[in-house]
Short mmCIF file of C-alpha atoms in Angstrom, two decimals:
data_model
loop_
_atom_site.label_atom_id
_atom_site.label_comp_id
_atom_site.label_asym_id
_atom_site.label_seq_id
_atom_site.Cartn_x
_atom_site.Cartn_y
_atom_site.Cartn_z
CA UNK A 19 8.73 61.79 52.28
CA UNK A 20 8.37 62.78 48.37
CA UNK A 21 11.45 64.66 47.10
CA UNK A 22 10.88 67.97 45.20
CA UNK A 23 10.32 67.41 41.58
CA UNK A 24 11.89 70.37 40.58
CA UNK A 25 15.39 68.49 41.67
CA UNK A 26 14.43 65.01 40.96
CA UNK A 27 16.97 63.12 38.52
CA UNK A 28 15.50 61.15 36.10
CA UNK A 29 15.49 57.31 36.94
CA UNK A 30 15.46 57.78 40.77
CA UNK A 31 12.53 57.76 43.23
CA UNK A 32 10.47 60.79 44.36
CA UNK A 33 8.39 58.43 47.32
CA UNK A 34 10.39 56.59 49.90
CA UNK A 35 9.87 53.22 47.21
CA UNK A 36 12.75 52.47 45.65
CA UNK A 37 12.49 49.38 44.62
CA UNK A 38 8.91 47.48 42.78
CA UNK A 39 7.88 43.64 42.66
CA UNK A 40 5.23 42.76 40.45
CA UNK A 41 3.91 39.02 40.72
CA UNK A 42 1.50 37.91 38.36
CA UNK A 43 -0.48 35.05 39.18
CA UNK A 44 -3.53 32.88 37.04
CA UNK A 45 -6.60 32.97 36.74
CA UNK A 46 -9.18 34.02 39.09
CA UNK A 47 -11.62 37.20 39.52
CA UNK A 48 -12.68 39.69 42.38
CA UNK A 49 -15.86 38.01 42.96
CA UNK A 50 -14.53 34.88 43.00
CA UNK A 51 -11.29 35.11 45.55
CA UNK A 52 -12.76 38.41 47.30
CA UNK A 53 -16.10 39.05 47.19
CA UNK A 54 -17.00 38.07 50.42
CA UNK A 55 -14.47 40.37 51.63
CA UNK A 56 -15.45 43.15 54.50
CA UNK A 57 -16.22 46.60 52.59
CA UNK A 58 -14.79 45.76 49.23
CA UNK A 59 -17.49 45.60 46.26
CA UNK A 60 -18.04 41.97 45.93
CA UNK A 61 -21.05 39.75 45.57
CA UNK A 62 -20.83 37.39 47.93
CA UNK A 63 -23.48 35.08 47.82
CA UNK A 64 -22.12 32.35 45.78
CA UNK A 65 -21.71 28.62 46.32
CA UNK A 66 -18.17 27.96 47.97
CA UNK A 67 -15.71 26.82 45.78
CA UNK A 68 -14.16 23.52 45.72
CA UNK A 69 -10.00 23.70 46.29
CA UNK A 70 -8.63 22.41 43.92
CA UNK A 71 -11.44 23.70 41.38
CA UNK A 72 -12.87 20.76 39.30
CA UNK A 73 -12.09 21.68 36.11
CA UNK A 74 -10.51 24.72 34.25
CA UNK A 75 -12.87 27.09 32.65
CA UNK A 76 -12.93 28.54 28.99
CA UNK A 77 -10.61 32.15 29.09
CA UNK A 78 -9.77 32.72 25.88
CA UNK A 79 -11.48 36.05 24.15
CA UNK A 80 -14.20 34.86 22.45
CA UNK A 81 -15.47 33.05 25.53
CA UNK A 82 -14.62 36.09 27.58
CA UNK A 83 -16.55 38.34 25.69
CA UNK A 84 -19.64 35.64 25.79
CA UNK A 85 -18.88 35.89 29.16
CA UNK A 86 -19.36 39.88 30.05
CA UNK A 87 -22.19 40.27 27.53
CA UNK A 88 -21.76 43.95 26.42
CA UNK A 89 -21.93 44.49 30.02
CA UNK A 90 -24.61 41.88 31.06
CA UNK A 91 -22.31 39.79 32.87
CA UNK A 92 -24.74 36.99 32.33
CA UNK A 93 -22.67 34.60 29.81
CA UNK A 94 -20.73 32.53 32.39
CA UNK A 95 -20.33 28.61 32.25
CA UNK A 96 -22.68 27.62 34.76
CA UNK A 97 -19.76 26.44 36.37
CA UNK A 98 -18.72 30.19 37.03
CA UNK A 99 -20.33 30.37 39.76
CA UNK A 100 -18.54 30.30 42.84
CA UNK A 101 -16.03 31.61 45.28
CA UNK A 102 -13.61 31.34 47.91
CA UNK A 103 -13.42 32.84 51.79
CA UNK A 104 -10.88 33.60 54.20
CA UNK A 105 -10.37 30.02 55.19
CA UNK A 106 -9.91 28.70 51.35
CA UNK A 107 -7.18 31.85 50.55
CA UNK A 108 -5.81 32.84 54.49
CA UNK A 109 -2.36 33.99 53.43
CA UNK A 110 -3.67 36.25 51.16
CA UNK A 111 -6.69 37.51 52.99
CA UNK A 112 -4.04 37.97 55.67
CA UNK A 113 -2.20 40.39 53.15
CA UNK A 114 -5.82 42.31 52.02
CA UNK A 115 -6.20 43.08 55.58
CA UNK A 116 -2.97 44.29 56.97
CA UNK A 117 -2.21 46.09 53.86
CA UNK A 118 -3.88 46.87 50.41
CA UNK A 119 -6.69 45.48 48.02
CA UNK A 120 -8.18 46.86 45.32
CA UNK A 121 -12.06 45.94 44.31
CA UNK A 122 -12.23 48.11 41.14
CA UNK A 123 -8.78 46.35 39.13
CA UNK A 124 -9.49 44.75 35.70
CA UNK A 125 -7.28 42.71 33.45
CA UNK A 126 -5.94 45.19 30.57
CA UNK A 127 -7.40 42.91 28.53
CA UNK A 128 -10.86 40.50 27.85
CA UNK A 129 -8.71 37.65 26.32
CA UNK A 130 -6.19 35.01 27.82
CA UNK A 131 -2.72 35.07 29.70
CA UNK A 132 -0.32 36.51 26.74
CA UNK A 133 -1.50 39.85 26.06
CA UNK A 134 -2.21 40.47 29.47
CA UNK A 135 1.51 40.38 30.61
CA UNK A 136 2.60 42.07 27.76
CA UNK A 137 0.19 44.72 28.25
CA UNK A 138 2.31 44.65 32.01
CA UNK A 139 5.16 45.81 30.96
CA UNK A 140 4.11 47.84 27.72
CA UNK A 141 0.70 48.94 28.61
CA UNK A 142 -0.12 47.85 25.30
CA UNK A 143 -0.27 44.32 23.77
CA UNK A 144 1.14 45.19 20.18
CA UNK A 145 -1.90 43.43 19.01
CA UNK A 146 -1.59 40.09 20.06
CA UNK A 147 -4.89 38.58 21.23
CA UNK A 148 -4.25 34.84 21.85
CA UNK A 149 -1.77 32.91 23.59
CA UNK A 150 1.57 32.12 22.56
CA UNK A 151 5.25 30.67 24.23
CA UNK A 152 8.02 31.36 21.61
CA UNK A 153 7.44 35.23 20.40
CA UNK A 154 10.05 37.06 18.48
CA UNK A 155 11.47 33.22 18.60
CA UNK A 156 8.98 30.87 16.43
CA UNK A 157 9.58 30.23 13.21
CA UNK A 158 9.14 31.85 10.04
CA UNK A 159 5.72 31.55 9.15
CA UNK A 160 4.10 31.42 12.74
CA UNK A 161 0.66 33.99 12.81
CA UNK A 162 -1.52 34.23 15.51
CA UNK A 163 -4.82 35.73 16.04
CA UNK A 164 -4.40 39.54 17.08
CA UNK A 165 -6.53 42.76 17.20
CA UNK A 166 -5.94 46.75 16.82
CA UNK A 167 -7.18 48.97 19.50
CA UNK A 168 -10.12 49.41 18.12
CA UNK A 169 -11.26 45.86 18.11
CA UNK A 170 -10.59 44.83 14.69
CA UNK A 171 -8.86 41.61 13.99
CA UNK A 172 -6.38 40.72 12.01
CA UNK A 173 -3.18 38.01 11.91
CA UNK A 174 0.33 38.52 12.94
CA UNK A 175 3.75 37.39 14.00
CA UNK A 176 4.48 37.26 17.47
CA UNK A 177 7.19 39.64 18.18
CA UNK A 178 6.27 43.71 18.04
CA UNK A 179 7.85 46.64 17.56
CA UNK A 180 6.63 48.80 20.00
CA UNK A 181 7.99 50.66 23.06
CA UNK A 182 7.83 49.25 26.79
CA UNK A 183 8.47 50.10 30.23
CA UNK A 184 12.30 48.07 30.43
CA UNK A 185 13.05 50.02 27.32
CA UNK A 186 12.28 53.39 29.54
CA UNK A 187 14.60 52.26 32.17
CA UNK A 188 17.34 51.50 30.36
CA UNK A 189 17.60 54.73 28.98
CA UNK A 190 17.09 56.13 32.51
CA UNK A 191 20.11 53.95 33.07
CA UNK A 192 17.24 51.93 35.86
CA UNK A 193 17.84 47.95 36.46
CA UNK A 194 14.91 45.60 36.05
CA UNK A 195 14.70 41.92 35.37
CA UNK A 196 11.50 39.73 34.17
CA UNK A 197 11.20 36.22 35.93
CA UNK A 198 9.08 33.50 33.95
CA UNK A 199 9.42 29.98 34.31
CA UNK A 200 6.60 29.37 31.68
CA UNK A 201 7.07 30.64 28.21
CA UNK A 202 3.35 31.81 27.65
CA UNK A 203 3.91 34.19 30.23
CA UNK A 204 7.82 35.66 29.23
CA UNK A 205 6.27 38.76 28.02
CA UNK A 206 9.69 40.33 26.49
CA UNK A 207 10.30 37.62 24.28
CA UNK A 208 7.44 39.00 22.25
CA UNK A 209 8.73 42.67 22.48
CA UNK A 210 11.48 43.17 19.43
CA UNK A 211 13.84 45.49 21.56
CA UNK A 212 13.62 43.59 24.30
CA UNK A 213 14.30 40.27 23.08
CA UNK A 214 17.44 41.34 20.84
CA UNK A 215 19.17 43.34 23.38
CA UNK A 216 18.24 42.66 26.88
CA UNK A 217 18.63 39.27 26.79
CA UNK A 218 20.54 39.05 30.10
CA UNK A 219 17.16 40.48 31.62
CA UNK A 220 14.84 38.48 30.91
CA UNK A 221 15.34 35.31 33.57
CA UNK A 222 13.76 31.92 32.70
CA UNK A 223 13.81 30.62 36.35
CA UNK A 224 11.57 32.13 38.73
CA UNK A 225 13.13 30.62 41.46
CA UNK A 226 15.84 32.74 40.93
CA UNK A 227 14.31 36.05 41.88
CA UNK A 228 14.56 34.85 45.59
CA UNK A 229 18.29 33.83 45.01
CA UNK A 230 18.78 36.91 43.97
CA UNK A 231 16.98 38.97 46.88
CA UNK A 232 18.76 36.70 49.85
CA UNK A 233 22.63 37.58 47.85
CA UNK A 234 21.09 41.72 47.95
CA UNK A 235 21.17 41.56 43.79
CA UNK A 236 17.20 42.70 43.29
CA UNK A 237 16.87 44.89 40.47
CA UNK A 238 14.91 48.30 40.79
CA UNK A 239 11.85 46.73 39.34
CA UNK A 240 11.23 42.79 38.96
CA UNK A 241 8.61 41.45 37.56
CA UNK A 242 8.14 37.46 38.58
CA UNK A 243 5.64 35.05 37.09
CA UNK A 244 5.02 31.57 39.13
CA UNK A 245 6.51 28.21 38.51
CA UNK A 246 4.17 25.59 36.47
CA UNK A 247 2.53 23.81 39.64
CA UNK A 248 2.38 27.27 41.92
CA UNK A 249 0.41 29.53 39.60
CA UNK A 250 -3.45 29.42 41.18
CA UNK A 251 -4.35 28.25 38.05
CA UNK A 252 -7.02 25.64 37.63
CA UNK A 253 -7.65 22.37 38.16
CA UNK A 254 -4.21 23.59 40.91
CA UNK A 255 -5.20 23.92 44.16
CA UNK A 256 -4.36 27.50 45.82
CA UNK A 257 -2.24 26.50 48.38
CA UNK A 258 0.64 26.09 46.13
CA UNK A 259 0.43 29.54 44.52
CA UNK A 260 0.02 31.35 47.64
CA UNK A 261 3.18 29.66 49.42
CA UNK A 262 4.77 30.92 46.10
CA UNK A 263 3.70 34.30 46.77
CA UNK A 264 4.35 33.64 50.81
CA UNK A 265 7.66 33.08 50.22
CA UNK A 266 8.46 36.36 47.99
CA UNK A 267 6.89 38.39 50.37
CA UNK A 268 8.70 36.72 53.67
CA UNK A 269 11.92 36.61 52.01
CA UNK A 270 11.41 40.49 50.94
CA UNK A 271 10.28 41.43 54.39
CA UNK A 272 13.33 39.75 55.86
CA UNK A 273 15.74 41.67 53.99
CA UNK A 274 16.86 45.73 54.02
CA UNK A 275 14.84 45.67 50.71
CA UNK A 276 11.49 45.37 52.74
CA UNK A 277 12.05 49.30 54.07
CA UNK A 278 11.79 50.67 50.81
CA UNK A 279 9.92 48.26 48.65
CA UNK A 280 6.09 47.85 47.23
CA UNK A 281 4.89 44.28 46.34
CA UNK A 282 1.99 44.34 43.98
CA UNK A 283 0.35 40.69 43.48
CA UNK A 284 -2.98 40.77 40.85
CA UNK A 285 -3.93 37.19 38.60
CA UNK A 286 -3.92 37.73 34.93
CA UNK A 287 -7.27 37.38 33.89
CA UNK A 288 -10.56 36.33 35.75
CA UNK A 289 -10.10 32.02 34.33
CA UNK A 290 -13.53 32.09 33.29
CA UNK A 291 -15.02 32.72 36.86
CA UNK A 292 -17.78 34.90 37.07
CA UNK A 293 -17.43 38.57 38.27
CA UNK A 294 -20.63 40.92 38.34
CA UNK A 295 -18.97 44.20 37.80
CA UNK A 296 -19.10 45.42 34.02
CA UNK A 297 -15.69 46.06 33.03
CA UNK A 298 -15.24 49.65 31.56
CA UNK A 299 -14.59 49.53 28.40
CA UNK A 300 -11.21 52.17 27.69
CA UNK A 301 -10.80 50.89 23.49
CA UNK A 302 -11.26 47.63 21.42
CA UNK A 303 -9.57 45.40 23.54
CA UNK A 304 -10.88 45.71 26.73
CA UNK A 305 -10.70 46.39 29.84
CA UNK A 306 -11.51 42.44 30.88
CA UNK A 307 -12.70 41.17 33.81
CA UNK A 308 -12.31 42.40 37.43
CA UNK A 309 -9.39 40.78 39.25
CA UNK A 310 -8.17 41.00 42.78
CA UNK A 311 -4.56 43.41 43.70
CA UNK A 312 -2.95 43.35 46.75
CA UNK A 313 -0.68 46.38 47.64
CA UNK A 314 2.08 44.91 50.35
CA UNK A 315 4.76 47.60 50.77
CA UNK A 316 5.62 49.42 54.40
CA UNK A 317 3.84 51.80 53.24
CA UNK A 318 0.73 50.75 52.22
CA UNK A 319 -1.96 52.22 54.01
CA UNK A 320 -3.52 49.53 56.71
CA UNK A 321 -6.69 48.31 55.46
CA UNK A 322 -7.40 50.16 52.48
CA UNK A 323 -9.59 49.36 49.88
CA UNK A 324 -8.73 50.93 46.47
CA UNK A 325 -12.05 51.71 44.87
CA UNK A 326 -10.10 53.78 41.92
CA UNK A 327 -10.15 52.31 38.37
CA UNK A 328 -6.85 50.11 37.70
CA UNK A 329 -5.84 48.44 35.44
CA UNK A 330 -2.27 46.36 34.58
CA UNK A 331 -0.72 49.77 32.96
CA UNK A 332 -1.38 51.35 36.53
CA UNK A 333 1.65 49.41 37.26
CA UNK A 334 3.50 51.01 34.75
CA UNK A 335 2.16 54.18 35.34
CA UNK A 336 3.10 54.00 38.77
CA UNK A 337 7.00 53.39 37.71
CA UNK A 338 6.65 56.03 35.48
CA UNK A 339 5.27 58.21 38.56
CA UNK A 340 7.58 57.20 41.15
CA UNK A 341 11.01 57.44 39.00
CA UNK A 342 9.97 60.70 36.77
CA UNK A 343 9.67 58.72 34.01
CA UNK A 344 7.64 59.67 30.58
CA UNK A 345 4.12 57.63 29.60
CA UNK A 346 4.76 55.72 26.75
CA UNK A 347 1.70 57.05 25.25
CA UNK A 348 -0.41 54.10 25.59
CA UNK A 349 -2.97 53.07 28.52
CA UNK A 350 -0.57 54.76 31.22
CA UNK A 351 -1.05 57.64 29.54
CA UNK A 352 -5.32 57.67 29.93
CA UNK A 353 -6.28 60.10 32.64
CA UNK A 354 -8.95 57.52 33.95
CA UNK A 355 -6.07 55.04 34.72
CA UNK A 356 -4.81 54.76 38.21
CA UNK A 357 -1.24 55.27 38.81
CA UNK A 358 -2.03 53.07 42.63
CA UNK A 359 -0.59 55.80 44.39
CA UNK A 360 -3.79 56.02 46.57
CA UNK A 361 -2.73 53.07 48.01
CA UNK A 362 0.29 54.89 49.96
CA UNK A 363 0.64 57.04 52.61
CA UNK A 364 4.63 58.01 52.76
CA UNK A 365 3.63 60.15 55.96
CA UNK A 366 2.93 57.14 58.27
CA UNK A 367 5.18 55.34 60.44
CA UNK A 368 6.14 52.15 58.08
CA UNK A 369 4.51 49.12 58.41
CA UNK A 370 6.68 45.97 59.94
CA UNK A 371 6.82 43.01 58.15
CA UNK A 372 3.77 40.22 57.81
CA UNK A 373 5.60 37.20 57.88
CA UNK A 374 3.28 34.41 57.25
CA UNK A 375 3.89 30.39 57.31
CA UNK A 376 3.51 28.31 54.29
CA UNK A 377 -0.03 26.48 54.26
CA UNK A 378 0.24 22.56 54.01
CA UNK A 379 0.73 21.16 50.31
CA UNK A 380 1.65 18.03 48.16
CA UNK A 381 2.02 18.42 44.54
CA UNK A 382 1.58 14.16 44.69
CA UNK A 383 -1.52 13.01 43.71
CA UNK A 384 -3.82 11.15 46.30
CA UNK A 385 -6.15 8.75 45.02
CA UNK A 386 -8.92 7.24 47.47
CA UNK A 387 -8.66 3.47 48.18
CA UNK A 388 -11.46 2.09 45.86
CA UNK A 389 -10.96 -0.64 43.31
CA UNK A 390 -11.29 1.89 40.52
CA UNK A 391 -10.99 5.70 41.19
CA UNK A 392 -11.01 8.16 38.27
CA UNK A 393 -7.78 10.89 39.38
CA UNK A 394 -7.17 13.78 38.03
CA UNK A 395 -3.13 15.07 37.36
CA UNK A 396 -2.56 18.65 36.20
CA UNK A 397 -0.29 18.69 33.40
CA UNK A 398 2.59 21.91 33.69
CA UNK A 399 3.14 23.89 30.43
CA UNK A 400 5.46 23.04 27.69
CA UNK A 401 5.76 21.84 24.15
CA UNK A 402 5.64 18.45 22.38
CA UNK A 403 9.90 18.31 22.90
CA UNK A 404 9.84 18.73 26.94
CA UNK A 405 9.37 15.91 29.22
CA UNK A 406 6.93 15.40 32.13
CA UNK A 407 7.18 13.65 35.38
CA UNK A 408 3.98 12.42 37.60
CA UNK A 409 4.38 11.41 40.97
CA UNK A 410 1.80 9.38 42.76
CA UNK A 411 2.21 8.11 46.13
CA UNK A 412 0.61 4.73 47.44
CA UNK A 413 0.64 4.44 50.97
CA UNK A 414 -0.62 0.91 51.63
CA UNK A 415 2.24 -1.73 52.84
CA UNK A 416 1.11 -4.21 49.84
CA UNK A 417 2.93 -4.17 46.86
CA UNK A 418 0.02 -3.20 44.00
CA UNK A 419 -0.36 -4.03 40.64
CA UNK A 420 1.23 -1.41 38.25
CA UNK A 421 -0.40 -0.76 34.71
CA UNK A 422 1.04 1.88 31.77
CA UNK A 423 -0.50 4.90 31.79
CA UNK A 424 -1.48 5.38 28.14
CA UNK A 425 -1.54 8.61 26.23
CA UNK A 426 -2.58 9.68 23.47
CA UNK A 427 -1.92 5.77 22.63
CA UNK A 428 0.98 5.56 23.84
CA UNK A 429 1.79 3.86 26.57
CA UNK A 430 4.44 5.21 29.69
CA UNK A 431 5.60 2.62 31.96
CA UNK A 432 4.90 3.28 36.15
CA UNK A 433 8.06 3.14 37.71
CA UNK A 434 8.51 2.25 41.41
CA UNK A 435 11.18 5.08 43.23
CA UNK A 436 10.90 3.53 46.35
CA UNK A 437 10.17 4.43 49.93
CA UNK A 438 8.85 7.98 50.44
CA UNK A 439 7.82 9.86 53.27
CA UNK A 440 4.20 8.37 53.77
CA UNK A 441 3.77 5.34 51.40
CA UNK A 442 6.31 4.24 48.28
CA UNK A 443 6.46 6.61 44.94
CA UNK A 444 5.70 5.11 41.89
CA UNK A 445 6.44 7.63 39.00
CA UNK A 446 5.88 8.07 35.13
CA UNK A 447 6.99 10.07 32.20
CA UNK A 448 5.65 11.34 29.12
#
């Protein structure tokens, strides 16, 4: 039950959850992931979607503004077009129906993955509008493309003085650590207080977040971003980025954290895929387009669909909410924003753990027996100083002819590994 306010200490929870996970996958909207789902506010006759996805569409804010139209909705790709069902996404259909989803959750805002996470943790972006790895980090004379609330653009260094969420809980004495693998998506290395003094924080290993749960070191709040190859993003099939998710939520569920714990899983932006609800527009920047939420806590309400406007503040504001925290005066701060308590009913007997299996996946690349076959690998993030490895697996007994895979003109010799589980590995770097 919720404690009285009028003895609630600062940095401690009023509901029964006392501990938040926020995972932040890529790239897909409502429509497309659940709008053929039962009672949620979906269109839902589009063509299926292939899995993976054939290519990876425009996101970035000038094409995401072509693509809502002032509110037309009518300036997709043509390749926009199309969704997944319950057979394409089970584990986390399995999640929307045991516990929470929310049909009326945007991306803070109508640009590409960097502002959006920053806007997670600060709902606000500090004005950067593109996206960017190194932050408060790159060198000197690094500007990027960035716009004031009220839409107007200008240019900028990466790294902003402005107030966040971590900042809050420090001085409420509250833990909290960020997990990103991927440096376009460490959103407090752009954040000036954040970067300079909370250093040990901010956790460049996602993997580590379940290390940490299984030795009973989670932090009050966590935020986790996916590894490169398990993000949902295109050309990646889903598979990968749902055991990702799968395995949070399992190892969560099987630990004392699970009693008293809300999972919140959105995707950062809607990746170019069509979505035919206009996204209300709260300043400038946005809101961008409509992307799925799933609420996964004990006491999530079975079934629900959250038809209140949301937004990536609301999980601030919900922090702010549940610890007696103050609004940092930005988006969690607009009455129209949701703080996702709806979502919650701390009166009901807690919900037991969902624990799903991992779907089937290879990250090796399969190509079809043909004399020539055109194969498509997905490159992970990084910079021009960071090495990549491609596995691809023959499985005939013959011993084929090996060629360099050239890049750029540059050629990268195919190295045999050896015998491997289903055919012999032949590998490359770049």
């Amino acid at each position: 039950h919720p404690v009285d306010a009028s003895t609630h200490r600062i940095g401690t929870a009023i509901t029964p959850i006392k501990h938040v996970v926020v995972i932040m996958m890529e790239n897909h909207s409502f429509d497309n992931m659940f709008g053929t789902f039962p009672g949620a506010n979906g269109r839902s006759d589009l063509p299926r979607a292939s899995n993976p996805i054939i290519t990876d569409l425009n996101h970035d804010d000038p094409s995401t503004r072509s693509n809502i139209d002032n509110g037309a909705m009518d300036g997709f790709s043509s390749h926009a077009y199309v969704q997944y069902t319950k057979a394409d996404i089970p584990n986390y259909w399995s999640y929307a129906q045991q516990f929470g989803l929310g049909d009326n959750f945007f991306s803070s805002d109508a640009t590409s993955s960097t502002p959006n996470h920053v806007n997670m943790i600060a709902a606000q972006t500090g004005g950067i509008d593109a996206t960017q790895g190194n932050g408060c980090n790159s060198s000197q004379n690094t500007i990027l493309y960035s716009m004031h609330a009220n839409g107007t653009p200008y240019w900028s260094y990466p790294c902003y003085d402005i107030n966040s969420l971590p900042q809050e809980m420090d001085s409420a004495g509250m833990s909290w650590r960020y997990y990103s693998s991927v440096p376009i998506w460490n959103a407090p290395t752009l954040v000036q207080h954040l970067n300079n003094n909370d250093k040990q924080n901010i956790i460049k290993d996602s993997t580590q977040f379940l290390k940490d749960v299984k030795a009973g070191n989670m932090a009050t709040v966590s935020w986790v971003t996916p590894t490169s190859d398990y993000t949902d993003h295109p050309p990646l099939p889903f598979q990968g980025g749902e055991n990702f998710v799968t395995k949070i939520a399992n190892t969560i569920m099987n630990s004392s954290y699970w009693q008293d714990t809300s999972i919140f899983v959105t995707w950062d932006e809607g990746g170019g895929f069509y979505d035919h609800v206009a996204p209300p527009q709260l300043d400038g920047r946005g809101l961008g387009l409509r992307v799925p939420l799933l609420v996964i806590s004990p006491f999530a309400r079975q079934g629900y669909i959250s038809h209140q406007l949301g937004e990536f503040s609301s999980f601030t504001k919900f922090i702010e909410s549940d610890f007696g925290l103050n609004n940092l005066g930005q988006r969690d701060a607009m009455p129209q924003v949701s703080n996702l308590m709806d979502y919650f009913d701390f009166n009901q007997p807690p919900q037991p753990p969902l624990i799903l299996n991992s779907l089937p996946f290879t990250g090796t690349l399969m190509v079809p027996l043909l004399k020539q076959a055109p194969g498509a690998v997905s490159p992970t993030q990084g910079g021009t100083n960071d090495t990549f490895t491609y596995n691809i697996l023959y499985n005939r007994t013959d011993t084929p002819a090996t060629h360099n895979v050239i890049i750029d003109g540059v050629a990268h010799a195919m190295n045999n590994m050896g015998k491997a589980p289903r055919g012999t590995l032949y590998q490359y770097s770049t």
